[in-house]
Coordinates of C-alpha atoms and ligand atoms in Angstrom, one line a residue:
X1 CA -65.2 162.2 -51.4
X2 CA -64.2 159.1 -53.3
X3 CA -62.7 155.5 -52.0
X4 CA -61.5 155.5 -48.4
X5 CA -58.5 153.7 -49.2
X6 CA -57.1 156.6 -51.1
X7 CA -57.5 158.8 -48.0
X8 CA -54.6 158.9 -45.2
X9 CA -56.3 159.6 -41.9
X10 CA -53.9 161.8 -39.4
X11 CA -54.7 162.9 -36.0
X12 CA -53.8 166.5 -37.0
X13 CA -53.4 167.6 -39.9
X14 CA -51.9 171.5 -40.5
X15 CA -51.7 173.1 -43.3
X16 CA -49.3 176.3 -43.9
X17 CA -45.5 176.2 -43.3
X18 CA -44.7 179.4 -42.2
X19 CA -43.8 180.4 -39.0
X20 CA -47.5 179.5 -38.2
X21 CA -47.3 175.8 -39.4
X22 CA -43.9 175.0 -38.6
X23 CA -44.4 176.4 -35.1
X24 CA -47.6 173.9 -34.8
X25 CA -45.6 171.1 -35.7
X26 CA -42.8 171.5 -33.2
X27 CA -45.1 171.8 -30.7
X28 CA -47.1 168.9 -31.7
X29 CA -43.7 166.9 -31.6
X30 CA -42.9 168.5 -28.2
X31 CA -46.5 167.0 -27.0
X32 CA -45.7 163.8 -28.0
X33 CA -48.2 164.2 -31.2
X34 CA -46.2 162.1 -34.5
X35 CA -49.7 161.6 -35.9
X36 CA -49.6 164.6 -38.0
X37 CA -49.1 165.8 -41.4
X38 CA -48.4 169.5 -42.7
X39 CA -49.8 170.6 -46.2
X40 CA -47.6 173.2 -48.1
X41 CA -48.8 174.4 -51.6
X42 CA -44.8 175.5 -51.5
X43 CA -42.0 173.4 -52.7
X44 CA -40.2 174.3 -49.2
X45 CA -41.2 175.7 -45.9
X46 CA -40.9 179.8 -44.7
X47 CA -43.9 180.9 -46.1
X48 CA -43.3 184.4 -46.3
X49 CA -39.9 184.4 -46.1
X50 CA -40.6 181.7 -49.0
X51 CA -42.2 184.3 -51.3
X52 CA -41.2 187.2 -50.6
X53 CA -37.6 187.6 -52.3
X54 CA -37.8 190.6 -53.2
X55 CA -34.4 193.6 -53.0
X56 CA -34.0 194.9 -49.7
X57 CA -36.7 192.2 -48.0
X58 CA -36.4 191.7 -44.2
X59 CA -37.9 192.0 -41.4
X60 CA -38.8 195.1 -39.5
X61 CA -39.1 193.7 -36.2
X62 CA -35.7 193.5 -34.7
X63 CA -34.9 189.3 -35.4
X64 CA -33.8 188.8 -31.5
X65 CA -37.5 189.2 -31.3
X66 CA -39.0 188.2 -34.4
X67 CA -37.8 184.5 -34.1
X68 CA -39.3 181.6 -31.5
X69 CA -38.3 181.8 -28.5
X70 CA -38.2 178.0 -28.7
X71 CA -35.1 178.0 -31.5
X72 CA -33.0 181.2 -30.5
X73 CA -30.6 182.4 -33.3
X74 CA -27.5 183.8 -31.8
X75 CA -26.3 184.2 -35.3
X76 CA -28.5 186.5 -36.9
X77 CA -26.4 188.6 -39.1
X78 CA -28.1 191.7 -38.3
X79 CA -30.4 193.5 -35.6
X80 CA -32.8 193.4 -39.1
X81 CA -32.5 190.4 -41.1
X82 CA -33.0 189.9 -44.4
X83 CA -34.9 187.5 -45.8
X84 CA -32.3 184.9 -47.1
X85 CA -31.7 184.6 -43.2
X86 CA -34.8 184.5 -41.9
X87 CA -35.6 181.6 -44.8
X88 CA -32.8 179.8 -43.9
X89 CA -33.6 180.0 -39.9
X90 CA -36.7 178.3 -40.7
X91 CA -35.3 175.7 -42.6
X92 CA -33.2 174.7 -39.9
X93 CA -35.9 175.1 -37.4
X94 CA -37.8 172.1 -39.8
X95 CA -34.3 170.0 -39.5
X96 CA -33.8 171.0 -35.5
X97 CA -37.2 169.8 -34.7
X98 CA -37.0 166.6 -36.8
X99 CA -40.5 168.0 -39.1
X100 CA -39.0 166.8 -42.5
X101 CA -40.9 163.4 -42.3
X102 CA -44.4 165.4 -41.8
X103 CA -44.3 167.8 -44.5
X104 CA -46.1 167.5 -47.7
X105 CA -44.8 170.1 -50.1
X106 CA -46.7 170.8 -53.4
X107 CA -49.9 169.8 -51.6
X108 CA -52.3 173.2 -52.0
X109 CA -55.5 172.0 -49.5
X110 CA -57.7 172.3 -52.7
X111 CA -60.9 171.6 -50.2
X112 CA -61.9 170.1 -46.3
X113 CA -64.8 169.8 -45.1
X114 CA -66.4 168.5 -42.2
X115 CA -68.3 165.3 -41.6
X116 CA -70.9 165.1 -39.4
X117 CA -71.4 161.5 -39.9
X118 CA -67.4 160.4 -38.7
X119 CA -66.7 163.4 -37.3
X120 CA -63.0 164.0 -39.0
X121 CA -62.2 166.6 -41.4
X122 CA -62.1 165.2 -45.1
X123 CA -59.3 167.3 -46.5
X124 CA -58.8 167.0 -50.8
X125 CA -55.0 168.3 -52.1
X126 CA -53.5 168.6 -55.5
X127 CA -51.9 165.5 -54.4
X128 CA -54.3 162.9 -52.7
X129 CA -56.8 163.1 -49.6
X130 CA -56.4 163.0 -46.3
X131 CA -58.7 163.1 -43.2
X132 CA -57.8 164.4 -39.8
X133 CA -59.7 164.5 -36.5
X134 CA -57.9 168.1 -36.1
X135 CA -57.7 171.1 -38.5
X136 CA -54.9 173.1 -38.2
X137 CA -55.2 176.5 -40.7
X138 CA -51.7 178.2 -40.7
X139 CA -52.0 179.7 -44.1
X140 CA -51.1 183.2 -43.1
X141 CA -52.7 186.4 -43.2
X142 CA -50.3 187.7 -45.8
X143 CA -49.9 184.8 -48.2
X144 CA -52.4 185.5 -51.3
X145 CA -50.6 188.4 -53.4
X146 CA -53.3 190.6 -53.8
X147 CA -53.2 193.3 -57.5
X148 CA -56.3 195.3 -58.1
X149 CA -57.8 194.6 -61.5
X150 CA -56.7 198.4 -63.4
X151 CA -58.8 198.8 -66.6
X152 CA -55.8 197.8 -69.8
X153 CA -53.8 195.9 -67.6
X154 CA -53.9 193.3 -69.6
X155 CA -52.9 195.0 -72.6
X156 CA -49.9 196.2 -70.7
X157 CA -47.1 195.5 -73.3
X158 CA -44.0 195.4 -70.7
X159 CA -43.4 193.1 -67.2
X160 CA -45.9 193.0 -64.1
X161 CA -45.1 191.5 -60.9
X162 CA -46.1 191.7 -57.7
X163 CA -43.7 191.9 -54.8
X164 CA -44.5 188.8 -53.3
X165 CA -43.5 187.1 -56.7
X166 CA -40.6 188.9 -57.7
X167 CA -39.0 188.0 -61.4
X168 CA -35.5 187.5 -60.7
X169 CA -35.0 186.5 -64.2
X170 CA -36.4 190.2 -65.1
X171 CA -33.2 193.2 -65.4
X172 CA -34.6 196.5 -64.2
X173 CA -31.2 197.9 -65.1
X174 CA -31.7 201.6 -66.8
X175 CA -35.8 200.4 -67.3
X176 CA -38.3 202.8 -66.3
X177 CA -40.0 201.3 -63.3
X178 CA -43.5 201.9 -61.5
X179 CA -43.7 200.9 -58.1
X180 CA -47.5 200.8 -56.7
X181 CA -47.9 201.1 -53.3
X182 CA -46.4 202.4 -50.2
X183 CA -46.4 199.8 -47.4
X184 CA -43.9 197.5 -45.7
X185 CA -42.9 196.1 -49.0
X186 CA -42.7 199.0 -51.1
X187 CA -40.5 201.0 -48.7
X188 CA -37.8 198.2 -48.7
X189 CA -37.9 197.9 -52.6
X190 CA -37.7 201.4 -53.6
X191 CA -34.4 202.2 -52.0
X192 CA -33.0 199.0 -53.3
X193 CA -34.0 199.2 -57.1
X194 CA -33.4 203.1 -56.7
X195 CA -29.7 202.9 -57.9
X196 CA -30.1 200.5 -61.4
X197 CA -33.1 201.9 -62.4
X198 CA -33.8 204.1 -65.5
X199 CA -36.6 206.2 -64.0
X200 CA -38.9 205.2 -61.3
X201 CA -42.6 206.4 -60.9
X202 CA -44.0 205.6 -57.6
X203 CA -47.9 205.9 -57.1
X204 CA -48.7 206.8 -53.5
X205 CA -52.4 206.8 -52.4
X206 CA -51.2 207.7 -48.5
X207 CA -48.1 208.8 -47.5
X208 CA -46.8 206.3 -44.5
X209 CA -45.4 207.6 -41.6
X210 CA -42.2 206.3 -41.6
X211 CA -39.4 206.0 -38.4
X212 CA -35.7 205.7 -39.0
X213 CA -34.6 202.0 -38.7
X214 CA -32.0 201.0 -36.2
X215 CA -30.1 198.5 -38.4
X216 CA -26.7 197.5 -38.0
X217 CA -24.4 194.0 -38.6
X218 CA -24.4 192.1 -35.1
X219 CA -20.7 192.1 -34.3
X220 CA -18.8 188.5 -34.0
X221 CA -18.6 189.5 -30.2
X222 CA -22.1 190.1 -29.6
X223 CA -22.5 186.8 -31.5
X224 CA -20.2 185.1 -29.5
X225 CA -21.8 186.3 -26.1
X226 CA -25.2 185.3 -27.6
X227 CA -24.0 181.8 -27.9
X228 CA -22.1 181.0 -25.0
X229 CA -24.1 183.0 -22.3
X230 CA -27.9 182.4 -23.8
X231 CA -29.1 184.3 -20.8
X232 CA -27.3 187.6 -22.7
X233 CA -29.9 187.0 -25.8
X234 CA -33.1 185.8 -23.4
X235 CA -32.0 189.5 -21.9
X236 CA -32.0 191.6 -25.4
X237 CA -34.7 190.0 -26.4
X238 CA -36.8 190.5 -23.3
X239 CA -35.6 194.2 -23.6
X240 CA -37.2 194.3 -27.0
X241 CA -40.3 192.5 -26.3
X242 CA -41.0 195.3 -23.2
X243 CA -40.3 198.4 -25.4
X244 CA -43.2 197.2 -27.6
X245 CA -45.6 196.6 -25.0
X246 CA -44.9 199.7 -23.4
X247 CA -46.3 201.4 -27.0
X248 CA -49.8 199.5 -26.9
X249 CA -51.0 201.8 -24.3
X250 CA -50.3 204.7 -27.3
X251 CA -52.3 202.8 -29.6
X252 CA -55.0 201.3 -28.2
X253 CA -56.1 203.7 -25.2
X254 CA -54.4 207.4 -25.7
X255 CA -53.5 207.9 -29.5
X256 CA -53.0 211.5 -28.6
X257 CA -49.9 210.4 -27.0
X258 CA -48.6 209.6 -30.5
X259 CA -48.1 213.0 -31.2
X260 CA -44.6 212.9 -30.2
X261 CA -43.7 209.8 -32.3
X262 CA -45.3 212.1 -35.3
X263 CA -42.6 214.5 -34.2
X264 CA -39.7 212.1 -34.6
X265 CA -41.4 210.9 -38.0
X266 CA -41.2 214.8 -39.8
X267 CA -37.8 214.8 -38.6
X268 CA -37.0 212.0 -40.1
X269 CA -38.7 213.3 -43.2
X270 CA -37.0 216.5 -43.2
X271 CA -33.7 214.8 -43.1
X272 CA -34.5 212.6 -45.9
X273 CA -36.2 215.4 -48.2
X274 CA -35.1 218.7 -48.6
X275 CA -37.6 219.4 -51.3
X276 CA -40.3 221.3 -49.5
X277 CA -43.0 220.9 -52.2
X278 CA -42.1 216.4 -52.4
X279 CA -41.6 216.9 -48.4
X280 CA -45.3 218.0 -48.5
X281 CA -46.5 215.2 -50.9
X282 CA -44.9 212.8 -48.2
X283 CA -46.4 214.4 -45.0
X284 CA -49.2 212.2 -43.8
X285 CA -52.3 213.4 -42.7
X286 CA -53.8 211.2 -40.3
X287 CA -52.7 210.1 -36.8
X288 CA -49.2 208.3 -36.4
X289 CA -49.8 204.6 -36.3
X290 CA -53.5 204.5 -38.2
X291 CA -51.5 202.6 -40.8
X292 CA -49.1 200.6 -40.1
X293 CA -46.1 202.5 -39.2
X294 CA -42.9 202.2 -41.4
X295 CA -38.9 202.3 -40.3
X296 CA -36.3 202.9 -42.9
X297 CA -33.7 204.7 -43.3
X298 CA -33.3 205.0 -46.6
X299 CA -36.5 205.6 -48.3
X300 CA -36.5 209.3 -48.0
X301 CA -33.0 209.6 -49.5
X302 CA -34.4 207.5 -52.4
X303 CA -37.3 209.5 -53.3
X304 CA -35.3 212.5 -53.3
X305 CA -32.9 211.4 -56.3
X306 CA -33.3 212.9 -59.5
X307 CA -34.7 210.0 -61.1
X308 CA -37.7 209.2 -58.8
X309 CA -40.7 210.7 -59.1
X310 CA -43.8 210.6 -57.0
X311 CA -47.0 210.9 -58.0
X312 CA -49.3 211.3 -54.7
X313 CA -52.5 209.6 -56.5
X314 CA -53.8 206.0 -56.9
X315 CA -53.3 204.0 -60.3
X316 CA -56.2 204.3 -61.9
X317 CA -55.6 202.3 -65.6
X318 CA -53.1 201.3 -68.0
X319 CA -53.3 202.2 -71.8
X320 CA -50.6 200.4 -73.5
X321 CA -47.4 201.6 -71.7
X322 CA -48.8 204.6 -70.3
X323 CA -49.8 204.1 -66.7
X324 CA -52.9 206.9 -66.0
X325 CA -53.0 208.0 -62.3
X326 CA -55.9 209.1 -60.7
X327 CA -55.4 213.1 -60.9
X328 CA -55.2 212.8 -64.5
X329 CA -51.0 212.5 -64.7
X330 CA -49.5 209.9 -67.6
X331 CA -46.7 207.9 -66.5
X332 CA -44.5 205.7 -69.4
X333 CA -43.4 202.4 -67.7
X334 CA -41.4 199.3 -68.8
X335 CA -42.0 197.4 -65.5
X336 CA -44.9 197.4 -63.0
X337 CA -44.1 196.2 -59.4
X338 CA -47.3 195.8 -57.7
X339 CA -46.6 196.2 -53.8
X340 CA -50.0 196.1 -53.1
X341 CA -50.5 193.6 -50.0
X342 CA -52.3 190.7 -49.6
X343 CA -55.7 189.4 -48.9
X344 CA -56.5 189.6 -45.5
X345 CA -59.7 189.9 -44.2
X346 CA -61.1 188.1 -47.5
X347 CA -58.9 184.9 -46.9
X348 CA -58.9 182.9 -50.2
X349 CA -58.9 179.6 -48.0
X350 CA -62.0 180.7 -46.5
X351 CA -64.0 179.7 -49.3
X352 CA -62.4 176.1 -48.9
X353 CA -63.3 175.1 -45.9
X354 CA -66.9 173.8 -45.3
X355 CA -67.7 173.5 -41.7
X356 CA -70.9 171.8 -40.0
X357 CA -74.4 172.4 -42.0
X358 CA -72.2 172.6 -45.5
X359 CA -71.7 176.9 -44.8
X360 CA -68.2 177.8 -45.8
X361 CA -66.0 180.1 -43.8
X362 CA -66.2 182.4 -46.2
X363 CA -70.0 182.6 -45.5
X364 CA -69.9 182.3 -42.6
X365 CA -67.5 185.4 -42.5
X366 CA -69.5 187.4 -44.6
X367 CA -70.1 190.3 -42.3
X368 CA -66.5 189.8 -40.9
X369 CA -64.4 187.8 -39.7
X370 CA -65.2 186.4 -36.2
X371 CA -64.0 183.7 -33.8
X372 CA -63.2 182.6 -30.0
X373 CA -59.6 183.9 -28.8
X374 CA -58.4 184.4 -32.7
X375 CA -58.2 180.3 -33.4
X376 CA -61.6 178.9 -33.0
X377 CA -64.8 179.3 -35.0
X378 CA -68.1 178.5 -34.0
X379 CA -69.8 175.9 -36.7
X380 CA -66.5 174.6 -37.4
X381 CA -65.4 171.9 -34.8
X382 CA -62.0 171.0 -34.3
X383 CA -60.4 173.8 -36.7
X384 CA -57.9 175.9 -34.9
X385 CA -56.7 179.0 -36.8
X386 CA -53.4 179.9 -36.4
X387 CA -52.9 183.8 -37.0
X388 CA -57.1 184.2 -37.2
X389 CA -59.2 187.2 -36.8
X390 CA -58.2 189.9 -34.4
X391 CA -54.5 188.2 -33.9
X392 CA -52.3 191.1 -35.8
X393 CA -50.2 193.4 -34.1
X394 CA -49.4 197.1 -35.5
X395 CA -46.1 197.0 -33.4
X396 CA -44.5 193.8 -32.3
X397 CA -43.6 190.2 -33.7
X398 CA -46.6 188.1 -34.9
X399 CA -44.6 184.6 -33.7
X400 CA -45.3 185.2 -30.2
X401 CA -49.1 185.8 -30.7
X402 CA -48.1 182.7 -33.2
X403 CA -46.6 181.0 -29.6
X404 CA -49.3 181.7 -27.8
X405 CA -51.6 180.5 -29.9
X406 CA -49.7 177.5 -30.1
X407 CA -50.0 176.9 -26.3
X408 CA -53.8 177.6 -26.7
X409 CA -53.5 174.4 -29.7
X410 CA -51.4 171.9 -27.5
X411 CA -54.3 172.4 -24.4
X412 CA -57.3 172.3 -26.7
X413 CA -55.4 168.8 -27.6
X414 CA -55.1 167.5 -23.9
X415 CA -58.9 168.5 -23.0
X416 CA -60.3 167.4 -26.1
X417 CA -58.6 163.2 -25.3
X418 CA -59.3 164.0 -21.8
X419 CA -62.8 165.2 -22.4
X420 CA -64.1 161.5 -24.2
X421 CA -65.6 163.9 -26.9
X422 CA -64.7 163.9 -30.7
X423 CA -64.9 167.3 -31.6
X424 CA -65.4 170.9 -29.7
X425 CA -67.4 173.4 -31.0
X426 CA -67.3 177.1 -29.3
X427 CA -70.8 178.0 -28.3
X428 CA -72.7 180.9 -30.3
X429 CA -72.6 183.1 -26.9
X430 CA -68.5 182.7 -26.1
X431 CA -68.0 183.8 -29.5
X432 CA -69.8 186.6 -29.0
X433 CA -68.4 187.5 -25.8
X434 CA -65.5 187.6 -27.0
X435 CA -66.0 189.7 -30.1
X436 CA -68.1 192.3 -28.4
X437 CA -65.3 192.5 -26.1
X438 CA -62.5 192.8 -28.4
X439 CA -64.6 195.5 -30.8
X440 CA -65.3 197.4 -27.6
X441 CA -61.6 197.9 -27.3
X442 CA -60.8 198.4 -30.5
X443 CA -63.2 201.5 -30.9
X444 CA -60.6 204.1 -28.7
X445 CA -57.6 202.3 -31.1
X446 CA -55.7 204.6 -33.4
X447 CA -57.0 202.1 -35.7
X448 CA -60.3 203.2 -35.6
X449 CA -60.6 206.8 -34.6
X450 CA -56.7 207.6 -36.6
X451 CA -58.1 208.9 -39.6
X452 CA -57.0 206.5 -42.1
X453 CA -58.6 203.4 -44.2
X454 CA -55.7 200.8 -43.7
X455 CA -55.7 197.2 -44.7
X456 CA -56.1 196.6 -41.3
X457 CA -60.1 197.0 -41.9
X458 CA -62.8 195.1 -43.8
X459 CA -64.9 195.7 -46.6
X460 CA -67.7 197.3 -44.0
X461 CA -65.1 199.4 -41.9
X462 CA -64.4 196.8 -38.7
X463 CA -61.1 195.8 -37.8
X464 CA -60.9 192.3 -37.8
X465 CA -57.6 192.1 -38.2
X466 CA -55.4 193.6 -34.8
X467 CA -55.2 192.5 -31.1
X468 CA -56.2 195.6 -29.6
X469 CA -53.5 194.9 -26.6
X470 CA -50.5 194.1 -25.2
X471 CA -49.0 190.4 -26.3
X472 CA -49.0 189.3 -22.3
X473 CA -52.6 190.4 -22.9
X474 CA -53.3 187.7 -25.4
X475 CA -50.9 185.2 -23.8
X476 CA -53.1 185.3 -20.7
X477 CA -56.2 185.2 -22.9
X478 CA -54.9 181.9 -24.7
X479 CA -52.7 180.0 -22.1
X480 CA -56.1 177.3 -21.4
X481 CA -58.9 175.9 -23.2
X482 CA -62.4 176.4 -21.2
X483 CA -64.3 173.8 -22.0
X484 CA -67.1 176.4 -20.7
X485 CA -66.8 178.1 -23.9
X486 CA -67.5 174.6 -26.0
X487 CA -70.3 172.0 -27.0
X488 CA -68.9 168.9 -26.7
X489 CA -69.5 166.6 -29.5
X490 CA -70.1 163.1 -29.0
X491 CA -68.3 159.9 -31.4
X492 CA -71.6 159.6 -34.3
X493 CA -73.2 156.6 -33.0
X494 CA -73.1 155.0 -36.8
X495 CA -69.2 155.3 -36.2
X496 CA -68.2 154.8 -32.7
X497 CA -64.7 156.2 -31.7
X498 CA -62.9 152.9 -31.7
X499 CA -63.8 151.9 -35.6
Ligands
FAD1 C1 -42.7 191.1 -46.6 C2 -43.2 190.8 -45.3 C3 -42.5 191.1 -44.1 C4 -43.0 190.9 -42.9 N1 -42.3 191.2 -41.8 C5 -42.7 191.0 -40.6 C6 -42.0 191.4 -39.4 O1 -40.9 191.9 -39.5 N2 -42.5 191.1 -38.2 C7 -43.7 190.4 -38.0 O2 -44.1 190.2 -36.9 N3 -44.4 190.0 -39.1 C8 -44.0 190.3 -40.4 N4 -44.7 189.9 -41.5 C9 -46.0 189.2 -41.3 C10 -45.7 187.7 -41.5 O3 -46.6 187.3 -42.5 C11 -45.9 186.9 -40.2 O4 -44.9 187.4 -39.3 C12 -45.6 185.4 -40.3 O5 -44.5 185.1 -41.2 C13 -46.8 184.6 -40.8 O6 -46.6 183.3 -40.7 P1 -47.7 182.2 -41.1 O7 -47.1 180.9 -41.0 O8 -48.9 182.5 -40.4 O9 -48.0 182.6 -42.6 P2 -47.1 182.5 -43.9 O10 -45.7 182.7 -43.6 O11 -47.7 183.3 -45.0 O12 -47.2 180.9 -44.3 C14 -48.4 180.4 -44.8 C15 -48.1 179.2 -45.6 O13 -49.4 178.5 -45.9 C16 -49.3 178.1 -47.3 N5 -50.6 178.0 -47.8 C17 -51.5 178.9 -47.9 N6 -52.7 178.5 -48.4 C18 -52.5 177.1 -48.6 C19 -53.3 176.1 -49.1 N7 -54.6 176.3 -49.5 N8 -52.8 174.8 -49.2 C20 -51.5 174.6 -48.8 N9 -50.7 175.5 -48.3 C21 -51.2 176.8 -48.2 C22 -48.4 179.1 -48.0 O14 -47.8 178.6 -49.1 C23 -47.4 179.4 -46.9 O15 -46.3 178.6 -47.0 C24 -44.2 190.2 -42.7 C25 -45.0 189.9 -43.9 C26 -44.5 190.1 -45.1 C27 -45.3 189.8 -46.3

């Protein structure tokens, strides 16, 4: 990899500054760790709440919740808050927890790989190298825009973005609009471009169920409560956090018992659509919760406004300006929003790191993704993914499987010093337990047996994606490190520890 003098060597080295990363940092710093760099591609940290700037973006797990419950926020602005908030939360959290002097912005991890020979990970950015006895991957599961390749796009004479990259620069005032997708994304944008738009088209391969969104400003009283009796927001935020894990049982052992929700979910439909013949286009036809459920109030509304139309079919390709649908309709468009997700269970960092024997993760993924308690990967000794496979939840906030996993980080930390070894590495038959285990659950999930193809699944049907259980579940699962479940790997003798 070049001269050694160009490379910085760091005890830890994380890259991601998203909740993920940011939260790995502070704990670091709370451990005692200063040794430590974090990597962001970004010119600033948030991550998601970085990118995605999109109208109407926020968060749709109430924010008492959806925070760390190391950095409460008794000012959030609403019980949902937008993104400008939730950015700006996060920017704090990096001046509250002193992490200004550790992060790297503009420094996309272009490659690391690990050497046998010193045992550190040799880690190559757009800005100079690095090596690191620890790995840290906290580049989120929802960070690489993801916009399937239609036949003519190219040719496309008018503006594409997708909603992760939104062109603020671009006026959609009185265009006509086409809006791809129906997920988390989509469902806050249409509502919110709605009003200025000329005529918007949206293509919907599934209708999502969709719940009406408790939303409302947080009053200055509640505020002031939050902040001078903390115990007031530990107590809503508790409240919240039980609620949720009272639903896992729904969708992970009895998905009949969803039924009801899909009761509450028509009704919200039928107040939002009086159209029976669009009502029917919107009616989903698989089990409640398959997908990933929706809550808003105002999509419905939306869709039912003169100029919106909704064409229940796929895109299928683009000639010129005229978008082609895959029953045969043709749709003129100025603009195509693409709110078409992410990649998630074919992680573009994958392919960048090389762990022991030269195999990538990528490769070593190639029948799915797989690893010990969602953060460790057999072959690839001291990497510790933050958000990895099986670590999603359908129906709670992803920082506190982000906390726990951070508690899992800061103990495989202590045993690994305390252990005299260099480097873990989980053995072939813990990783296996552990899978069989979790895909043994997962098979009653609504996931599975819904009636849907979500995101949520691979190319070859598995879900490698969701925690099939409660979050105390997985907090129980990740509060130690057995060393049972590792090889311990010795300092090379060519380079003892002390070099
Ligand atoms: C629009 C939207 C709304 C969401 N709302 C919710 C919600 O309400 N509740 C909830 O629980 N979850 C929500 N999520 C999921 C959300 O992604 C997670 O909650 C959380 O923000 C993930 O944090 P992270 O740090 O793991 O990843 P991210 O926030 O994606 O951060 C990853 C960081 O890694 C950086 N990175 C990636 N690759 C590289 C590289 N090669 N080199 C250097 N840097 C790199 C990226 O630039 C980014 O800054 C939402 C997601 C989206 C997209």
């Amino acid at each position: 990899m070049g001269s050694s003098a160009a490379v910085q060597h760091v005890k830890v080295a994380i890259i991601g500054s998203g909740f993920g990363g940011l939260g790995a940092a502070v704990r670091l710093r709370q451990e005692g760790e200063t040794d430590f760099v974090v990597l962001e591609r970004g010119d600033s940290v948030g991550g998601t709440w970085r990118d995605n700037s999109y109208p109407g973006c926020a968060c749709d797990v109430p924010s008492h919740l959806y925070s760390f419950s190391f950095a409460p926020n008794p000012d959030w602005p609403r019980t949902f808050s937008g993104q400008p908030e939730i950015r700006a939360y996060l920017e704090r959290v990096a001046d509250r927890f002193e992490l200004r002097g550790h992060l790297r912005f503009r420094h996309m991890v272009t490659g690391a790989r690990w050497d046998e020979e010193t045992a550190r990970w040799e880690i190559e950015t757009e800005q100079g190298r690095y090596s690191a006895q620890v790995l840290v991957a906290a580049t989120g599961p929802l960070s690489d825009p993801s916009i399937p390749d239609a036949p003519g796009i190219a040719d496309f004479p008018g503006e594409i973005f997708h909603s992760a990259q939104w062109k603020h620069d671009h006026d959609l005032a009185g265009k006509r609009v086409a809006v791809i997708g129906t997920g988390a994304s989509a469902i806050q944008i249409v509502p919110s471009i709605q009003p200025e738009v000329g005529r918007l088209t949206l293509f919907q391969r599934t209708p999502p169920w969709v719940m009406n969104r408790m939303d409302r400003d947080i009053t200055a009283a509640e505020r002031f409560l939050y902040r001078h009796v903390p115990a007031t927001q530990k107590a809503l935020r508790g409240a919240l956090w039980l609620v949720r894990e009272y639903q896992v049982g729904a969708f992970v052992k009895r998905p009949a018992l969803l039924r009801a929700a899909e009761a509450l979910a028509l009704a919200n439909l039928k107040r939002g659509v009086k159209d029976p013949a669009l009502r029917a286009k919107l009616t989903p036809d698989y089990r409640f919760g398959c997908k990933r459920v929706l809550l808003s109030n105002a999509y419905y509304p939306a869709l039912a406004q003169p100029n919106v139309d909704v064409v229940a079919a796929g895109l299928k390709e683009i000639k010129g300006s005229t978008l082609v649908a895959s029953d045969g309709t043709e749709h003129e468009a100025d603009v195509i929003v693409f709110s078409t997700g992410f990649h998630v269970t074919d992680l573009p960092v994958a392919d960048h790191i090389v762990g022991a024997g030269g195999r990538t993760l990528a490769e070593e993924w190639e029948d799915g993704m797989a690893g010990l308690r969602g953060t460790t990967v057999r072959g690839f000794p001291n990497l510790l993914l933050i958000i990895g496979p099986n670590t999603g939840l359908g129906n709670s906030s992803m920082v506190l499987m982000i906390e726990s996993q951070l508690n899992y980080l800061a103990d495989y930390l202590r045993k690994l010093d305390a252990s005299g070894a260099v480097a873990l590495d989980v053995t072939a038959s813990a990783q296996l337990r552990w899978n069989d285990e979790v895909q043994r659950r997962m098979a009653r999930t609504v996931w599975s047996t819904g009636g849907c193809r979500s995101w949520y699944l691979d190319a070859k049907g598995n879900n490698t994606t969701l925690w099939p259980g409660t979050t105390a579940h997985f907090r129980r699962e990740t509060r130690s490190v057995d060393l049972h479940e590792y090889d311990l790997i010795q300092a090379p003798v060519a380079q003892p520890v002390n070099a």
